[in-house]
């Protein structure tokens, strides 16, 4: 559908497309529009609705999706929805006045992190970021997303990269009996246990909780977790509630589980920070990060395990700050910045 466009050539749109919602931002408005993914059979129907709503077509649309992206064609098939794959070339044929680009959702989230000011950042670990140092974004949510931004000294700008690092193998040097038992439990349950299966929200936290509840024999907490699962409440929220407001053995059990999570999280973040040499800082996002990040940083050994005092590069890691990205629209902010660059 071709139509006249009353907006100037610099009118562009960014979209963050997930399994439950779609966030849309454009250069004609400061408001983020929200669409429910299940209300549409495919991406094109949603685009039609959006174009009709604004009464125009942008010159470029950058689409960020949660799912594997073909690096040659840009085609993306979303992981958590039955939508057919989105092909930017096919989209251009349908809307010839518009050019389309696609990005992995973590690529867009990393681009969004580059746009953030301190107003949307909460510092979880102090440090001194290196100017133009690499920045690492880690999002433990339903899955475990990892992205990074590295400085191109010739172009004088950051280049974002996405990875499938959340599916790399989970290895840990246990610090106590509970951690050792969890590592053994996880690898018996999942022959190829990944970082995602160890700490992400949908699988990892539940894996940790199932193991720890059995090991700690915390009956009251176990019953509360069962009720939460039946009500489809996040188990992490129950742990936080009992760890901060519970009493006696129940409070201790909840804290012990979060301590185990915090220690493992700190170790994984440190490994990733060294892989990317993230001297520009580590940015934590995702539902687990947003829900539990502050407690893990303040009440568990996460930061201590991140620094690894006595290791070869502990001085470098000590200087790396960790921030919590508290902007819920960070990925669509990134998608819009990609659209502007295009």
mmCIF file of N, CA and C in Angstrom, residues 183-236:
data_model
loop_
_atom_site.group_PDB
_atom_site.id
_atom_site.type_symbol
_atom_site.label_atom_id
_atom_site.label_comp_id
_atom_site.label_asym_id
_atom_site.label_seq_id
_atom_site.Cartn_x
_atom_site.Cartn_y
_atom_site.Cartn_z
ATOM 1 N N UNK A 183 25.678 -27.534 40.548
ATOM 2 C CA UNK A 183 26.383 -27.842 39.298
ATOM 3 C C UNK A 183 26.157 -29.302 38.916
ATOM 4 N N UNK A 184 26.287 -30.184 39.875
ATOM 5 C CA UNK A 184 26.090 -31.611 39.618
ATOM 6 C C UNK A 184 24.636 -31.884 39.216
ATOM 7 N N UNK A 185 23.704 -31.284 39.926
ATOM 8 C CA UNK A 185 22.277 -31.450 39.636
ATOM 9 C C UNK A 185 21.948 -30.975 38.226
ATOM 10 N N UNK A 186 22.464 -29.798 37.854
ATOM 11 C CA UNK A 186 22.117 -29.201 36.567
ATOM 12 C C UNK A 186 22.660 -30.026 35.412
ATOM 13 N N UNK A 187 23.881 -30.514 35.542
ATOM 14 C CA UNK A 187 24.470 -31.274 34.440
ATOM 15 C C UNK A 187 23.874 -32.678 34.320
ATOM 16 N N UNK A 188 23.335 -33.209 35.392
ATOM 17 C CA UNK A 188 22.620 -34.478 35.296
ATOM 18 C C UNK A 188 21.254 -34.273 34.637
ATOM 19 N N UNK A 189 20.618 -33.162 34.938
ATOM 20 C CA UNK A 189 19.301 -32.860 34.377
ATOM 21 C C UNK A 189 19.407 -32.457 32.915
ATOM 22 N N UNK A 190 20.453 -31.712 32.568
ATOM 23 C CA UNK A 190 20.656 -31.227 31.199
ATOM 24 C C UNK A 190 22.078 -31.606 30.771
ATOM 25 N N UNK A 191 22.219 -32.626 29.922
ATOM 26 C CA UNK A 191 23.561 -33.078 29.523
ATOM 27 C C UNK A 191 24.428 -31.981 28.926
ATOM 28 N N UNK A 192 23.812 -30.973 28.329
ATOM 29 C CA UNK A 192 24.577 -29.848 27.763
ATOM 30 C C UNK A 192 24.095 -28.551 28.415
ATOM 31 N N UNK A 193 24.195 -28.488 29.725
ATOM 32 C CA UNK A 193 23.709 -27.338 30.486
ATOM 33 C C UNK A 193 24.405 -26.056 30.039
ATOM 34 N N UNK A 194 23.611 -25.031 29.784
ATOM 35 C CA UNK A 194 24.123 -23.751 29.302
ATOM 36 C C UNK A 194 24.030 -22.698 30.397
ATOM 37 N N UNK A 195 24.618 -21.523 30.124
ATOM 38 C CA UNK A 195 24.485 -20.401 31.044
ATOM 39 C C UNK A 195 23.010 -20.059 31.243
ATOM 40 N N UNK A 196 22.244 -20.103 30.161
ATOM 41 C CA UNK A 196 20.818 -19.800 30.240
ATOM 42 C C UNK A 196 20.101 -20.749 31.180
ATOM 43 N N UNK A 197 20.413 -22.030 31.105
ATOM 44 C CA UNK A 197 19.764 -23.012 31.963
ATOM 45 C C UNK A 197 20.213 -22.882 33.411
ATOM 46 N N UNK A 198 21.289 -22.135 33.637
ATOM 47 C CA UNK A 198 21.806 -21.975 34.995
ATOM 48 C C UNK A 198 21.211 -20.772 35.708
ATOM 49 N N UNK A 199 20.996 -19.640 34.977
ATOM 50 C CA UNK A 199 20.614 -18.417 35.690
ATOM 51 C C UNK A 199 19.454 -17.642 35.070
ATOM 52 N N UNK A 200 18.962 -18.005 33.875
ATOM 53 C CA UNK A 200 17.890 -17.225 33.246
ATOM 54 C C UNK A 200 16.567 -17.444 33.969
ATOM 55 N N UNK A 201 15.613 -16.544 33.712
ATOM 56 C CA UNK A 201 14.381 -16.559 34.473
ATOM 57 C C UNK A 201 13.492 -17.751 34.239
ATOM 58 N N UNK A 202 13.241 -18.102 32.990
ATOM 59 C CA UNK A 202 12.274 -19.154 32.703
ATOM 60 C C UNK A 202 12.785 -20.527 33.113
ATOM 61 N N UNK A 203 14.078 -20.750 32.965
ATOM 62 C CA UNK A 203 14.641 -22.074 33.248
ATOM 63 C C UNK A 203 15.613 -22.050 34.426
ATOM 64 N N UNK A 204 16.578 -21.145 34.368
ATOM 65 C CA UNK A 204 17.668 -21.177 35.326
ATOM 66 C C UNK A 204 17.238 -20.976 36.763
ATOM 67 N N UNK A 205 16.463 -19.931 37.024
ATOM 68 C CA UNK A 205 16.044 -19.679 38.399
ATOM 69 C C UNK A 205 15.202 -20.838 38.917
ATOM 70 N N UNK A 206 14.326 -21.381 38.071
ATOM 71 C CA UNK A 206 13.524 -22.533 38.501
ATOM 72 C C UNK A 206 14.401 -23.759 38.759
ATOM 73 N N UNK A 207 15.406 -23.967 37.912
ATOM 74 C CA UNK A 207 16.343 -25.069 38.162
ATOM 75 C C UNK A 207 17.028 -24.895 39.515
ATOM 76 N N UNK A 208 17.504 -23.686 39.777
ATOM 77 C CA UNK A 208 18.198 -23.413 41.039
ATOM 78 C C UNK A 208 17.263 -23.592 42.226
ATOM 79 N N UNK A 209 16.051 -23.071 42.099
ATOM 80 C CA UNK A 209 15.080 -23.174 43.189
ATOM 81 C C UNK A 209 14.731 -24.635 43.464
ATOM 82 N N UNK A 210 14.480 -25.417 42.421
ATOM 83 C CA UNK A 210 14.120 -26.831 42.608
ATOM 84 C C UNK A 210 15.226 -27.576 43.351
ATOM 85 N N UNK A 211 16.455 -27.325 42.954
ATOM 86 C CA UNK A 211 17.567 -28.008 43.626
ATOM 87 C C UNK A 211 17.700 -27.542 45.070
ATOM 88 N N UNK A 212 17.733 -26.216 45.279
ATOM 89 C CA UNK A 212 18.001 -25.679 46.612
ATOM 90 C C UNK A 212 16.892 -26.023 47.610
ATOM 91 N N UNK A 213 15.645 -26.013 47.167
ATOM 92 C CA UNK A 213 14.557 -26.325 48.083
ATOM 93 C C UNK A 213 14.683 -27.749 48.611
ATOM 94 N N UNK A 214 15.117 -28.629 47.734
ATOM 95 C CA UNK A 214 15.326 -30.017 48.171
ATOM 96 C C UNK A 214 16.527 -30.119 49.100
ATOM 97 N N UNK A 215 17.597 -29.420 48.745
ATOM 98 C CA UNK A 215 18.817 -29.489 49.547
ATOM 99 C C UNK A 215 18.643 -28.821 50.907
ATOM 100 N N UNK A 216 17.882 -27.717 50.951
ATOM 101 C CA UNK A 216 17.727 -26.950 52.186
ATOM 102 C C UNK A 216 16.552 -27.422 53.033
ATOM 103 N N UNK A 217 15.669 -28.224 52.447
ATOM 104 C CA UNK A 217 14.481 -28.734 53.144
ATOM 105 C C UNK A 217 13.670 -27.595 53.760
ATOM 106 N N UNK A 218 13.353 -26.602 52.938
ATOM 107 C CA UNK A 218 12.606 -25.423 53.388
ATOM 108 C C UNK A 218 11.138 -25.593 52.997
ATOM 109 N N UNK A 219 10.368 -26.238 53.856
ATOM 110 C CA UNK A 219 8.996 -26.618 53.535
ATOM 111 C C UNK A 219 8.101 -25.406 53.295
ATOM 112 N N UNK A 220 8.151 -24.414 54.158
ATOM 113 C CA UNK A 220 7.277 -23.243 54.023
ATOM 114 C C UNK A 220 7.573 -22.473 52.741
ATOM 115 N N UNK A 221 8.849 -22.312 52.446
ATOM 116 C CA UNK A 221 9.236 -21.613 51.221
ATOM 117 C C UNK A 221 8.832 -22.431 49.996
ATOM 118 N N UNK A 222 8.991 -23.735 50.083
ATOM 119 C CA UNK A 222 8.605 -24.605 48.976
ATOM 120 C C UNK A 222 7.114 -24.484 48.681
ATOM 121 N N UNK A 223 6.291 -24.423 49.706
ATOM 122 C CA UNK A 223 4.850 -24.277 49.521
ATOM 123 C C UNK A 223 4.518 -22.934 48.874
ATOM 124 N N UNK A 224 5.219 -21.891 49.275
ATOM 125 C CA UNK A 224 4.989 -20.570 48.690
ATOM 126 C C UNK A 224 5.399 -20.545 47.218
ATOM 127 N N UNK A 225 6.484 -21.226 46.910
ATOM 128 C CA UNK A 225 6.925 -21.314 45.519
ATOM 129 C C UNK A 225 5.902 -22.064 44.680
ATOM 130 N N UNK A 226 5.346 -23.131 45.207
ATOM 131 C CA UNK A 226 4.334 -23.905 44.488
ATOM 132 C C UNK A 226 3.099 -23.065 44.214
ATOM 133 N N UNK A 227 2.683 -22.290 45.199
ATOM 134 C CA UNK A 227 1.519 -21.411 45.000
ATOM 135 C C UNK A 227 1.815 -20.362 43.935
ATOM 136 N N UNK A 228 3.026 -19.828 43.950
ATOM 137 C CA UNK A 228 3.408 -18.812 42.965
ATOM 138 C C UNK A 228 3.398 -19.387 41.552
ATOM 139 N N UNK A 229 3.885 -20.596 41.399
ATOM 140 C CA UNK A 229 3.905 -21.223 40.079
ATOM 141 C C UNK A 229 2.495 -21.495 39.578
ATOM 142 N N UNK A 230 1.621 -21.904 40.466
ATOM 143 C CA UNK A 230 0.233 -22.133 40.071
ATOM 144 C C UNK A 230 -0.437 -20.836 39.640
ATOM 145 N N UNK A 231 -0.046 -19.723 40.272
ATOM 146 C CA UNK A 231 -0.602 -18.418 39.930
ATOM 147 C C UNK A 231 0.200 -17.729 38.829
ATOM 148 N N UNK A 232 1.238 -18.420 38.315
ATOM 149 C CA UNK A 232 2.107 -17.891 37.264
ATOM 150 C C UNK A 232 2.827 -16.620 37.701
ATOM 151 N N UNK A 233 3.199 -16.589 38.983
ATOM 152 C CA UNK A 233 4.036 -15.506 39.507
ATOM 153 C C UNK A 233 5.496 -15.904 39.381
ATOM 154 N N UNK A 234 6.389 -14.954 39.159
ATOM 155 C CA UNK A 234 7.814 -15.286 39.077
ATOM 156 C C UNK A 234 8.336 -15.803 40.416
ATOM 157 N N UNK A 235 9.070 -16.900 40.377
ATOM 158 C CA UNK A 235 9.608 -17.447 41.625
ATOM 159 C C UNK A 235 10.644 -16.512 42.247
ATOM 160 N N UNK A 236 11.323 -15.746 41.401
ATOM 161 C CA UNK A 236 12.304 -14.802 41.929
ATOM 162 C C UNK A 236 11.672 -13.771 42.845
#
